[in-house]
Coordinates of C-alpha atoms in Angstrom, one line a residue:
M213 CA 11.3 -60.8 44.7
A214 CA 13.7 -58.1 45.9
E215 CA 12.8 -58.9 49.5
D216 CA 13.6 -62.7 49.1
K217 CA 16.9 -61.9 47.5
T218 CA 18.0 -59.6 50.3
T219 CA 16.8 -62.1 53.0
A220 CA 18.8 -64.9 51.5
Q221 CA 21.9 -62.8 51.5
V222 CA 21.4 -61.8 55.1
D223 CA 20.9 -65.5 56.2
E224 CA 24.0 -66.5 54.5
T225 CA 26.0 -63.8 56.2
T226 CA 24.5 -64.7 59.6
E227 CA 25.5 -68.4 59.3
V228 CA 29.0 -67.3 58.6
A229 CA 29.0 -65.1 61.7
K230 CA 27.6 -68.0 63.8
E231 CA 30.4 -70.3 62.8
T232 CA 32.9 -67.6 63.6
K233 CA 31.4 -67.1 67.0
V234 CA 31.6 -70.8 67.9
E235 CA 35.3 -70.9 66.9
T236 CA 35.9 -67.8 69.0
Q237 CA 34.4 -69.4 72.2
V238 CA 36.9 -72.3 72.3
Q239 CA 39.9 -69.9 72.2
D240 CA 42.1 -69.1 75.2
P241 CA 40.5 -66.3 77.3
K242 CA 43.8 -64.5 77.6
E243 CA 44.5 -64.7 73.9
F244 CA 40.9 -63.7 73.2
L245 CA 41.2 -60.6 75.2
E246 CA 44.5 -59.6 73.7
N247 CA 43.1 -59.9 70.2
F248 CA 39.6 -58.5 71.0
N249 CA 38.5 -55.5 68.9
W250 CA 36.9 -53.1 71.4
D251 CA 35.8 -50.7 68.7
K252 CA 33.7 -53.3 66.9
Y253 CA 32.4 -54.4 70.2
E254 CA 31.2 -51.0 71.1
Q255 CA 29.4 -50.8 67.7
G256 CA 27.7 -54.1 68.4
I257 CA 29.6 -56.0 65.7
E258 CA 31.3 -59.2 66.4
R259 CA 34.5 -60.1 64.7
V260 CA 34.2 -62.4 61.7
D261 CA 36.8 -64.7 60.4
D262 CA 38.8 -63.4 57.5
S263 CA 38.0 -66.5 55.4
K264 CA 34.3 -66.0 56.0
L265 CA 34.7 -62.3 55.0
Q266 CA 36.5 -63.3 51.9
E267 CA 33.8 -65.8 51.1
F268 CA 31.1 -63.1 51.6
E269 CA 32.9 -60.6 49.4
T270 CA 33.2 -63.3 46.7
L271 CA 29.4 -63.8 46.9
V272 CA 28.8 -60.1 46.6
A273 CA 31.1 -59.7 43.6
K274 CA 29.5 -62.7 42.0
N275 CA 25.9 -61.6 42.4
F276 CA 26.0 -57.8 42.2
V277 CA 27.3 -55.5 39.4
D278 CA 29.8 -52.9 40.2
T279 CA 28.8 -49.6 38.7
A280 CA 30.3 -46.1 38.7
D281 CA 28.4 -42.9 39.2
E282 CA 27.0 -41.3 36.0
E283 CA 27.3 -44.6 34.2
V284 CA 24.4 -45.8 32.0
V285 CA 23.3 -49.4 32.5
E286 CA 20.4 -51.5 31.5
G287 CA 17.7 -52.3 34.2
T288 CA 14.5 -54.3 34.4
V289 CA 11.2 -53.0 35.6
V290 CA 10.3 -55.2 38.5
Y291 CA 7.3 -53.3 40.0
L292 CA 5.0 -50.4 39.1
T293 CA 3.1 -48.1 41.4
D294 CA 0.9 -45.2 40.6
R295 CA 3.8 -42.8 40.6
E296 CA 7.0 -44.8 40.4
A297 CA 8.7 -47.7 38.7
I298 CA 11.0 -50.1 40.7
I299 CA 14.1 -50.9 38.5
D300 CA 16.5 -53.8 39.2
I301 CA 20.0 -53.1 37.9
N302 CA 21.4 -56.2 39.7
A303 CA 22.9 -54.1 42.4
K304 CA 22.7 -54.5 46.2
S305 CA 19.3 -52.8 46.0
E306 CA 16.7 -51.7 43.5
G307 CA 16.3 -48.1 42.3
V308 CA 13.2 -46.0 42.1
I309 CA 12.3 -43.7 39.1
S310 CA 9.3 -41.4 38.8
L311 CA 6.8 -42.4 36.0
N312 CA 7.0 -38.8 34.7
E313 CA 10.3 -39.9 33.0
F314 CA 8.3 -42.5 31.0
R315 CA 5.6 -40.2 29.7
Y316 CA 6.8 -40.8 26.2
N317 CA 6.1 -44.6 26.8
P318 CA 2.6 -45.0 28.2
D319 CA 2.8 -48.8 27.6
L320 CA 5.6 -49.4 30.1
K321 CA 5.1 -52.7 32.0
V322 CA 6.9 -55.1 34.4
G323 CA 9.7 -56.9 32.7
D324 CA 10.6 -54.1 30.2
K325 CA 14.3 -53.3 29.8
V326 CA 15.1 -49.7 30.3
E327 CA 18.3 -47.6 30.3
V328 CA 19.1 -45.9 33.5
L329 CA 21.8 -43.7 35.0
I330 CA 23.1 -44.2 38.5
D331 CA 22.5 -40.7 39.8
I332 CA 23.2 -41.3 43.5
R333 CA 24.5 -44.7 44.9
E334 CA 22.8 -44.2 48.3
D335 CA 20.8 -41.2 49.4
K336 CA 20.2 -40.3 53.1
S337 CA 17.8 -43.2 53.4
G338 CA 20.2 -45.6 51.8
Q339 CA 18.1 -45.7 48.6
L340 CA 19.7 -46.2 45.1
V341 CA 18.7 -43.1 43.0
L342 CA 18.4 -43.8 39.2
S343 CA 17.4 -41.5 36.3
H344 CA 15.9 -42.7 33.0
R345 CA 15.7 -39.3 31.5
K346 CA 19.4 -38.6 31.9
A347 CA 20.2 -42.0 30.6
R348 CA 18.1 -41.3 27.5
T349 CA 19.7 -37.9 27.0
I350 CA 23.2 -39.4 27.1
M351 CA 22.3 -42.3 24.9
A352 CA 20.4 -40.0 22.6
W353 CA 23.3 -37.8 21.9
D354 CA 25.4 -40.8 21.1
R355 CA 22.7 -42.0 18.7
V356 CA 22.2 -38.6 17.1
N357 CA 25.9 -38.2 16.5
A358 CA 26.2 -41.6 15.1
A359 CA 23.2 -41.0 12.8
H360 CA 24.8 -37.7 11.6
D361 CA 28.1 -39.3 11.0
K362 CA 26.7 -42.3 9.2
E363 CA 23.9 -40.3 7.5
E364 CA 21.3 -42.7 8.8
I365 CA 17.6 -42.2 8.7
V366 CA 16.0 -41.6 12.2
N367 CA 12.4 -41.6 13.4
G368 CA 11.1 -38.5 15.1
F369 CA 7.9 -37.4 16.7
V370 CA 6.6 -33.9 15.7
K371 CA 5.7 -32.3 19.1
C372 CA 4.6 -28.8 18.2
R373 CA 5.0 -25.7 16.0
T374 CA 7.5 -23.0 16.7
K375 CA 8.7 -19.9 14.9
G376 CA 10.0 -20.8 11.5
G377 CA 9.4 -24.5 11.8
M378 CA 8.6 -27.5 14.1
I379 CA 10.0 -29.1 17.3
V380 CA 10.8 -32.9 16.8
D381 CA 11.6 -35.4 19.5
V382 CA 14.5 -37.6 18.3
F383 CA 15.8 -40.2 20.8
G384 CA 14.4 -37.9 23.5
I385 CA 16.2 -34.8 22.2
E386 CA 14.2 -31.8 21.0
A387 CA 15.5 -31.1 17.5
F388 CA 14.5 -28.2 15.2
L389 CA 12.9 -28.9 11.8
P390 CA 13.0 -25.7 9.7
G391 CA 9.8 -25.0 7.7
S392 CA 11.9 -25.1 4.5
Q393 CA 13.1 -28.6 5.3
I394 CA 9.7 -30.2 5.8
D395 CA 9.0 -30.9 2.1
V396 CA 10.3 -29.9 -1.3
K397 CA 7.1 -27.8 -2.0
P398 CA 6.1 -24.8 0.1
I399 CA 4.1 -25.7 3.2
R400 CA 1.0 -23.6 3.9
D401 CA -0.4 -25.6 6.9
Y402 CA 2.2 -26.6 9.5
D403 CA -0.4 -27.9 11.9
Q404 CA -1.1 -30.9 9.7
Y405 CA 2.3 -32.4 10.8
V406 CA 1.9 -32.0 14.6
G407 CA 1.5 -35.3 16.4
K408 CA 3.0 -37.3 13.5
T409 CA 6.0 -39.7 13.5
M410 CA 8.1 -39.1 10.5
E411 CA 11.5 -40.1 9.1
F412 CA 14.3 -37.5 9.2
K413 CA 17.9 -37.0 8.5
V414 CA 20.2 -35.2 11.0
V415 CA 21.8 -32.4 9.0
K416 CA 23.4 -30.3 11.6
I417 CA 24.6 -30.6 15.3
N418 CA 25.9 -27.8 17.5
H419 CA 27.8 -29.5 20.3
E420 CA 28.4 -26.3 22.2
F421 CA 24.8 -25.3 22.5
K422 CA 23.4 -28.8 22.2
N423 CA 21.3 -28.0 19.1
V424 CA 20.2 -30.5 16.5
V425 CA 18.7 -29.7 13.1
V426 CA 16.8 -32.3 11.2
S427 CA 15.4 -32.5 7.7
H428 CA 12.6 -34.4 6.1
K429 CA 13.1 -32.7 2.7
A430 CA 16.7 -34.2 2.4
L431 CA 15.2 -37.7 2.4
I432 CA 13.0 -37.1 -0.6
E433 CA 15.4 -34.9 -2.6
A434 CA 17.5 -37.8 -3.6
D435 CA 14.5 -39.6 -5.0
I436 CA 13.2 -36.4 -6.6
E437 CA 16.6 -35.9 -8.2
E438 CA 16.5 -39.3 -9.8
Q439 CA 12.9 -38.6 -11.0
K440 CA 14.0 -35.2 -12.3
K441 CA 16.8 -36.7 -14.3
E442 CA 14.4 -39.2 -15.8
I443 CA 11.8 -36.6 -16.6
I444 CA 14.3 -34.1 -18.1
G445 CA 15.8 -36.8 -20.3
Q446 CA 12.4 -37.5 -21.8
L447 CA 11.3 -33.8 -22.3
E448 CA 10.3 -32.8 -25.8
K449 CA 8.6 -29.7 -27.2
G450 CA 4.9 -30.3 -27.7
Q451 CA 4.8 -33.0 -25.1
V452 CA 1.8 -33.0 -22.8
L453 CA 2.4 -33.7 -19.1
E454 CA 0.3 -33.8 -15.9
G455 CA 1.4 -31.4 -13.2
V456 CA 0.3 -29.8 -10.0
V457 CA 0.1 -26.0 -9.4
K458 CA 2.9 -25.3 -7.0
N459 CA 2.9 -21.5 -6.8
I460 CA 1.0 -18.6 -8.2
T461 CA 2.6 -15.2 -8.9
S462 CA 1.4 -12.1 -10.7
Y463 CA 3.3 -13.0 -13.8
G464 CA 2.6 -16.7 -14.1
V465 CA 2.1 -20.2 -12.5
F466 CA 4.8 -22.7 -11.4
I467 CA 3.9 -26.3 -12.1
D468 CA 5.5 -29.3 -10.4
L469 CA 6.0 -32.0 -13.0
G470 CA 7.1 -34.6 -10.5
G471 CA 10.3 -33.1 -9.2
V472 CA 10.8 -30.7 -12.2
D473 CA 9.3 -27.2 -12.1
G474 CA 8.0 -25.4 -15.2
L475 CA 6.5 -22.0 -15.6
I476 CA 3.2 -21.1 -17.4
H477 CA 3.4 -17.4 -18.2
I478 CA 0.2 -15.5 -17.7
T479 CA -0.2 -14.9 -21.4
D480 CA -0.1 -18.7 -22.0
L481 CA -2.8 -19.5 -19.4
S482 CA -5.9 -18.5 -21.4
W483 CA -6.7 -17.2 -24.9
S484 CA -8.8 -14.5 -23.1
R485 CA -7.1 -11.6 -21.4
I486 CA -6.8 -12.0 -17.6
N487 CA -5.6 -9.8 -14.9
H488 CA -4.2 -12.4 -12.6
P489 CA -3.4 -16.2 -12.9
N490 CA -5.7 -17.1 -10.0
E491 CA -8.6 -16.3 -12.3
V492 CA -7.8 -19.5 -14.1
V493 CA -6.0 -21.9 -11.7
E494 CA -5.7 -22.5 -7.9
L495 CA -3.0 -24.0 -5.7
D496 CA -2.6 -27.8 -5.7
Q497 CA -4.8 -28.1 -8.8
K498 CA -3.9 -30.9 -11.1
L499 CA -3.9 -30.1 -14.8
N500 CA -2.4 -31.0 -18.1
V501 CA 0.2 -28.7 -19.7
V502 CA 2.2 -28.7 -22.9
I503 CA 5.9 -28.1 -23.2
L504 CA 6.5 -25.0 -25.3
D505 CA 10.3 -24.5 -24.9
F506 CA 13.3 -25.1 -22.6
D507 CA 16.9 -24.0 -22.4
D508 CA 19.9 -26.1 -23.2
N509 CA 20.2 -27.8 -19.8
K510 CA 16.5 -28.0 -19.5
S511 CA 16.6 -26.1 -16.1
R512 CA 14.0 -23.6 -17.3
I513 CA 10.9 -25.1 -18.8
Q514 CA 8.2 -23.0 -20.5
L515 CA 4.8 -24.5 -20.3
G516 CA 1.4 -23.6 -21.9
L517 CA -2.2 -24.3 -20.9
K518 CA -4.2 -22.4 -23.5
Q519 CA -2.3 -24.2 -26.3
L520 CA -4.3 -27.4 -25.4
E521 CA -7.4 -25.7 -26.7
K522 CA -8.3 -24.6 -30.3
H523 CA -7.4 -20.9 -31.0
P524 CA -10.5 -18.7 -30.7
W525 CA -9.7 -17.0 -34.0
D526 CA -10.1 -20.4 -35.7
A527 CA -13.6 -20.7 -34.3
L528 CA -14.6 -17.1 -35.2
S529 CA -17.6 -17.1 -37.4
D530 CA -16.9 -16.7 -41.1
E531 CA -20.0 -14.5 -41.4
I532 CA -18.2 -11.6 -39.7
K533 CA -16.8 -9.2 -42.4
I534 CA -15.7 -5.6 -42.7
G535 CA -18.5 -3.1 -42.2
D536 CA -20.5 -5.4 -39.8
K537 CA -21.6 -4.2 -36.4
V538 CA -20.3 -6.3 -33.4
K539 CA -20.8 -6.1 -29.7
G540 CA -18.1 -6.7 -27.1
K541 CA -16.7 -5.9 -23.6
V542 CA -13.9 -3.4 -23.0
V543 CA -11.1 -5.4 -21.5
V544 CA -8.1 -3.1 -21.6
I545 CA -7.7 0.7 -22.0
A546 CA -4.6 2.4 -23.2
D547 CA -3.8 6.0 -24.2
Y548 CA -4.1 5.2 -27.8
G549 CA -7.3 3.2 -27.7
A550 CA -9.3 0.4 -26.1
F551 CA -9.3 -3.4 -26.7
I552 CA -12.8 -5.0 -27.1
E553 CA -13.4 -8.7 -26.7
V554 CA -15.9 -9.6 -29.3
A555 CA -15.7 -13.3 -28.6
E556 CA -13.8 -15.4 -26.0
G557 CA -10.1 -14.8 -26.9
V558 CA -10.9 -12.6 -29.9
E559 CA -10.1 -8.9 -29.4
G560 CA -10.4 -5.9 -31.7
L561 CA -8.8 -2.5 -31.2
I562 CA -10.7 0.8 -31.3
H563 CA -8.1 3.5 -31.8
V564 CA -8.9 6.8 -30.1
S565 CA -9.2 8.4 -33.5
E566 CA -12.1 6.1 -34.3
M567 CA -14.0 7.0 -31.2
S568 CA -15.1 10.5 -32.3
W569 CA -15.3 12.5 -35.4
S570 CA -13.4 15.3 -33.6
T571 CA -10.0 15.9 -35.0
H572 CA -8.6 16.7 -31.6
L573 CA -7.4 13.4 -30.1
R574 CA -8.3 12.7 -26.5
S575 CA -7.7 9.8 -24.1
A576 CA -9.7 6.6 -24.7
Q577 CA -10.9 6.9 -21.0
D578 CA -12.9 9.9 -22.0
F579 CA -15.2 7.6 -24.1
V580 CA -15.2 4.1 -22.5
N581 CA -14.3 2.3 -19.2
V582 CA -13.1 -1.3 -18.6
G583 CA -16.1 -3.6 -18.4
D584 CA -18.4 -1.5 -20.6
E585 CA -20.4 -3.3 -23.2
V586 CA -20.0 -1.4 -26.5
E587 CA -21.1 -1.7 -30.1
A588 CA -18.7 -1.0 -32.9
V589 CA -18.2 -1.4 -36.6
V590 CA -15.5 -3.7 -38.1
L591 CA -13.0 -1.5 -40.0
T592 CA -10.3 -4.1 -40.8
L593 CA -10.2 -7.9 -40.4
D594 CA -7.0 -10.0 -40.8
R595 CA -7.8 -13.6 -39.9
E596 CA -4.3 -14.8 -40.8
D597 CA -2.5 -12.3 -38.5
R598 CA -5.5 -12.4 -36.1
K599 CA -6.0 -8.7 -36.0
M600 CA -9.2 -6.6 -36.0
S601 CA -9.7 -2.9 -35.9
L602 CA -13.1 -1.4 -34.8
G603 CA -14.7 2.0 -34.8
I604 CA -17.4 3.7 -32.7
K605 CA -17.8 7.0 -34.6
Q606 CA -18.9 5.2 -37.7
L607 CA -22.2 4.4 -35.9
T608 CA -23.1 8.1 -36.3
Q609 CA -23.2 10.3 -39.4
D610 CA -20.1 12.2 -40.4
P611 CA -20.8 15.8 -39.4
W612 CA -18.7 17.0 -42.4
T613 CA -21.3 15.5 -44.8
D614 CA -23.5 18.6 -44.9
I615 CA -20.9 21.1 -43.7
T616 CA -21.5 23.6 -46.5
T617 CA -25.1 23.8 -45.5
K618 CA -24.5 24.2 -41.8
Y619 CA -21.5 26.5 -41.9
P620 CA -21.4 28.6 -45.2
V621 CA -18.7 31.3 -45.6
A622 CA -19.6 34.6 -43.8
S623 CA -22.1 32.9 -41.5
K624 CA -21.9 33.7 -37.8
H625 CA -22.0 31.0 -35.0
K626 CA -21.0 30.3 -31.4
G627 CA -18.3 27.9 -30.5
I628 CA -16.5 26.6 -27.4
V629 CA -12.7 27.1 -27.0
R630 CA -11.2 23.7 -26.7
N631 CA -7.5 24.4 -27.1
F632 CA -5.0 27.1 -28.2
T633 CA -1.5 27.3 -29.6
N634 CA 0.9 30.1 -30.1
F635 CA -0.6 31.0 -33.5
G636 CA -4.4 30.6 -32.7
V637 CA -7.4 29.2 -31.0
F638 CA -9.3 25.9 -31.8
V639 CA -13.0 26.3 -31.4
E640 CA -15.4 23.4 -31.4
M641 CA -18.6 24.2 -33.4
E642 CA -20.1 20.7 -32.6
E643 CA -18.9 17.2 -32.0
G644 CA -16.4 16.5 -34.9
I645 CA -16.3 20.0 -36.3
D646 CA -13.5 22.3 -35.1
G647 CA -12.3 25.5 -36.6
L648 CA -9.2 27.6 -36.1
I649 CA -9.1 31.3 -35.3
Y650 CA -5.7 32.8 -36.1
I651 CA -4.4 35.2 -33.4
S652 CA -4.6 38.1 -35.9
D653 CA -8.4 37.5 -36.2
L654 CA -9.2 37.7 -32.4
S655 CA -9.3 41.5 -32.0
W656 CA -9.4 44.6 -34.2
T657 CA -7.4 46.7 -31.8
K658 CA -5.5 44.6 -29.2
K659 CA -2.0 43.5 -29.9
I660 CA -2.1 39.9 -28.6
K661 CA 1.1 38.0 -28.2
H662 CA -0.6 34.7 -27.1
P663 CA -4.2 33.6 -27.2
S664 CA -4.3 32.9 -23.5
E665 CA -4.2 36.7 -23.0
F666 CA -7.6 37.0 -24.7
V667 CA -9.5 33.7 -24.0
T668 CA -9.4 30.6 -21.8
V669 CA -10.3 27.0 -22.5
G670 CA -14.1 26.5 -22.2
D671 CA -15.1 30.1 -23.2
T672 CA -17.9 30.6 -25.7
L673 CA -16.9 32.8 -28.6
E674 CA -18.9 34.5 -31.4
V675 CA -17.2 33.5 -34.7
E676 CA -17.6 34.0 -38.4
V677 CA -16.8 31.5 -41.0
L678 CA -13.9 32.9 -43.1
E679 CA -12.9 29.9 -45.2
L680 CA -14.2 26.3 -45.7
D681 CA -12.1 23.5 -47.1
V682 CA -14.5 20.4 -47.3
E683 CA -11.9 18.1 -48.8
G684 CA -9.2 19.0 -46.3
R685 CA -11.8 19.1 -43.5
K686 CA -10.6 22.6 -42.4
L687 CA -12.6 25.5 -41.1
S688 CA -11.1 29.0 -40.8
L689 CA -12.9 31.2 -38.3
G690 CA -12.6 34.8 -37.1
H691 CA -13.8 36.5 -34.0
K692 CA -13.1 40.1 -34.7
Q693 CA -15.2 39.9 -37.8
T694 CA -18.3 39.6 -35.7
T695 CA -17.9 43.3 -34.7
V696 CA -17.5 46.6 -36.6
N697 CA -13.9 47.5 -37.2
P698 CA -13.3 50.6 -35.0
W699 CA -10.3 51.6 -37.1
D700 CA -12.7 52.7 -39.8
K701 CA -13.9 55.7 -37.7
Y702 CA -10.4 56.2 -36.2
E703 CA -9.1 56.8 -39.7
T704 CA -11.0 60.0 -39.8
E705 CA -10.8 60.9 -36.1
F706 CA -7.1 60.5 -36.0
A707 CA -6.2 61.8 -39.4
L708 CA -2.8 63.4 -40.2
D709 CA -2.2 66.8 -38.5
T710 CA -5.2 66.4 -36.1
L711 CA -4.5 67.6 -32.6
H712 CA -5.3 65.5 -29.5
K713 CA -4.6 65.9 -25.8
G714 CA -3.1 63.1 -23.7
A715 CA -0.7 62.1 -21.0
I716 CA 2.5 60.2 -21.3
A717 CA 1.6 56.6 -20.3
E718 CA 5.0 54.9 -20.5
I719 CA 8.6 55.8 -21.4
V720 CA 9.8 53.2 -23.8
D721 CA 12.8 52.5 -25.9
K722 CA 13.3 55.4 -28.4
G723 CA 10.3 57.3 -27.2
A724 CA 7.1 57.1 -25.2
T725 CA 3.4 56.0 -25.5
V726 CA 0.2 58.0 -25.1
N727 CA -3.2 56.5 -24.6
F728 CA -5.8 58.5 -26.5
N729 CA -8.6 55.9 -25.8
E730 CA -9.0 52.2 -25.1
D731 CA -7.9 51.3 -28.6
I732 CA -5.5 54.0 -29.7
V733 CA -2.0 53.9 -28.2
A734 CA 0.2 56.3 -30.0
F735 CA 3.9 56.3 -30.1
V736 CA 5.9 59.5 -29.6
P737 CA 9.6 59.4 -30.8
T738 CA 12.2 60.8 -28.4
R739 CA 12.9 63.9 -30.5
H740 CA 9.2 64.7 -30.6
L741 CA 9.0 64.7 -26.8
E742 CA 10.9 68.0 -26.6
K743 CA 9.0 71.0 -25.1
E744 CA 9.4 74.6 -26.1
D745 CA 11.8 75.3 -23.2
G746 CA 14.1 72.5 -24.5
K747 CA 13.1 69.9 -21.8
K748 CA 11.4 66.6 -22.5
L749 CA 8.0 65.4 -21.5
A750 CA 8.0 63.1 -18.5
K751 CA 5.8 60.1 -17.6
G752 CA 2.3 61.3 -16.5
E753 CA 2.8 64.8 -18.0
E754 CA -0.2 65.9 -20.0
A755 CA 0.3 67.8 -23.3
E756 CA -1.1 68.4 -26.8
F757 CA 0.0 66.1 -29.6
K758 CA -0.2 66.2 -33.3
I759 CA -0.8 63.1 -35.4
I760 CA 2.1 62.7 -37.8
E761 CA 1.4 59.1 -39.0
F762 CA -1.7 56.8 -39.1
N763 CA -1.7 53.3 -40.5
K764 CA -5.0 51.5 -40.4
E765 CA -3.7 48.1 -41.6
F766 CA -0.9 47.8 -39.1
K767 CA -2.8 49.8 -36.4
R768 CA 0.1 52.2 -36.1
V769 CA -0.3 55.8 -34.8
V770 CA 2.6 58.2 -34.3
A771 CA 2.2 61.6 -32.6
S772 CA 4.4 64.6 -31.9
H773 CA 4.4 67.3 -29.3
T774 CA 7.4 69.2 -30.6
A775 CA 5.8 69.7 -34.1
I776 CA 3.2 72.0 -32.5
F777 CA 5.5 74.8 -31.4
R778 CA 8.0 74.2 -34.2
E779 CA 5.3 75.1 -36.8
E780 CA 4.4 78.1 -34.7
E781 CA 8.1 79.3 -34.8
Q782 CA 8.2 78.8 -38.5
R783 CA 5.0 80.8 -39.0
N784 CA 6.5 83.6 -36.8
V785 CA 9.7 83.6 -38.8
K786 CA 7.8 83.8 -42.1
A787 CA 5.7 86.7 -40.8
A788 CA 8.9 88.6 -39.6
V789 CA 10.5 88.1 -43.0
K790 CA 7.4 89.4 -44.7
K791 CA 7.1 92.4 -42.4
A792 CA 10.8 93.3 -42.8
A793 CA 10.5 93.2 -46.5
A794 CA 7.5 95.6 -46.4
S795 CA 9.4 98.0 -44.1
A796 CA 12.4 97.9 -46.4
D797 CA 10.3 98.9 -49.3
E798 CA 8.8 101.8 -47.4
A799 CA 12.1 103.1 -46.0
K800 CA 14.1 102.2 -49.1
P801 CA 17.1 101.2 -47.2
T802 CA 20.5 101.0 -48.7
L803 CA 21.9 97.8 -50.0
G804 CA 24.1 97.6 -46.9
D805 CA 21.2 98.0 -44.5
A806 CA 19.3 95.3 -46.4
N807 CA 22.1 92.9 -46.1
V808 CA 22.4 93.5 -42.4
A809 CA 18.7 92.9 -41.9
L810 CA 18.7 89.7 -44.0
Q811 CA 21.8 88.4 -42.1
A812 CA 20.1 88.9 -38.8
L813 CA 17.0 87.1 -40.0
K814 CA 19.2 84.3 -41.4
D815 CA 21.0 83.9 -38.0
K816 CA 17.7 83.6 -36.2
M817 CA 16.4 80.9 -38.6
E818 CA 19.6 78.9 -38.3
A819 CA 19.4 79.1 -34.5
A820 CA 15.8 77.8 -34.6
A821 CA 16.9 74.9 -37.0
K822 CA 19.7 73.9 -34.5
K823 CA 17.2 73.5 -31.7
K824 CA 15.4 70.8 -33.8

């Protein structure tokens, strides 16, 4: 077709040239030579009459379009090869476009209208160069901008996934579809959209970087908003609706009610205690829910699932009563006790004080673990408030029942140190029976400031029952009473005025201490540390001491070194006075001599008294 068109144009031009040539032959030779164009002659072109040229130009203008470079025009596919498409744009010649530019349209055929861009009017071989891809791009931007301005809906082909979303072909332009704009609900599988043609709305265009952002979510939000208004307007407390599980969190489940979201708190999913909502529901699951509450504008809707079923307490057997034994599974453990599920949705609390007869409270984890199957006794039962308390220790006999037989006063036993305070030590005789040893009953001889100086937790101690209060469940024990009181023999050994040797152990406030044995630590007042030469005993110095005070009850011993030589001086003075008196009788001294002797003796005694 293209060849026939070109041949006809050439024949017409040739005829015009022949007529011009005939007319030229009849002209005067001289005139012909004067007007002959030698440049055209050298190029092998004969002169054509101006009228014929004008006629030719008129034919060209009539039959061919005049296009500018970079202009988009519509062409027709006139021929297809394995690699190229021949496009007629009604110009002087047809253009050729690679089939690669039509990959998006595998059904391209002869006669189809396509948009092309005149890339090059004539290349080196005189061929018209066209581009369909560039034409599509130019037209696509115009269409995209128009769709954005008019908020029109466009069709796009989802090509592939990318980071954060999808790549969509819109009018030949690669637009970005964010993951959050695919649907109103979270998308977990992006691949399900690849290869699909969907409707979109152009939401953003960046002309500088040639970026286009589209949204599918925006198309359905308007419909959802209408549905949401309709649903919200009909909401009532107690109403049962069908919904789809939209999202699951640790604290609850979000339900899509058809454009309106509601929350089922984890405590409203099941009458039984659960650790996570996914134990009850799963994503995209359809279920019926009941409206429990909502705020004033109904933007926050509280839903319930368990409320659609009868409360387990209402189905609890009437045969269960206080004192009955029940079995159940430990579902929760707290410091104060453990919750036991005795029936689905029915729980009872075993307080830690009801787990053992021991008066010393411990953690519930010392007795049970989550998941344990246990047997317990019903202690209280309140069906109206749906509360039940249970006990484990009641399954065994109370150890205080025959306490007077097991632990009579003055009997001796062994116990384990479980705890101690500032005032004493708690000793466990057996499970449920504890006794207290006051700090004063730990040792006969040691002065203990805190029980930790004498025992440690876990030690086994010999004890004697001192007092027993059955009604008050109190047992008073003693440890020192299991041994002989060494102060009984010390009362004789360290009696008043007895003499003992020892070394100064420590210099303390207002005196010093002397260790006579492992039990007796005597106190020596400062004034009783003075030696005969007037100096005081120093630490580590050994000397002889006299007991000047002994108190068995308070374990107090006071000794003196000074008293030893002071008594010796007094004895010497008395002997001198007696001797002087005897000499005076023999010599019969005068009254004046006697006075002088007595005055001298008096002075000596006063001097000795001052040294004290």
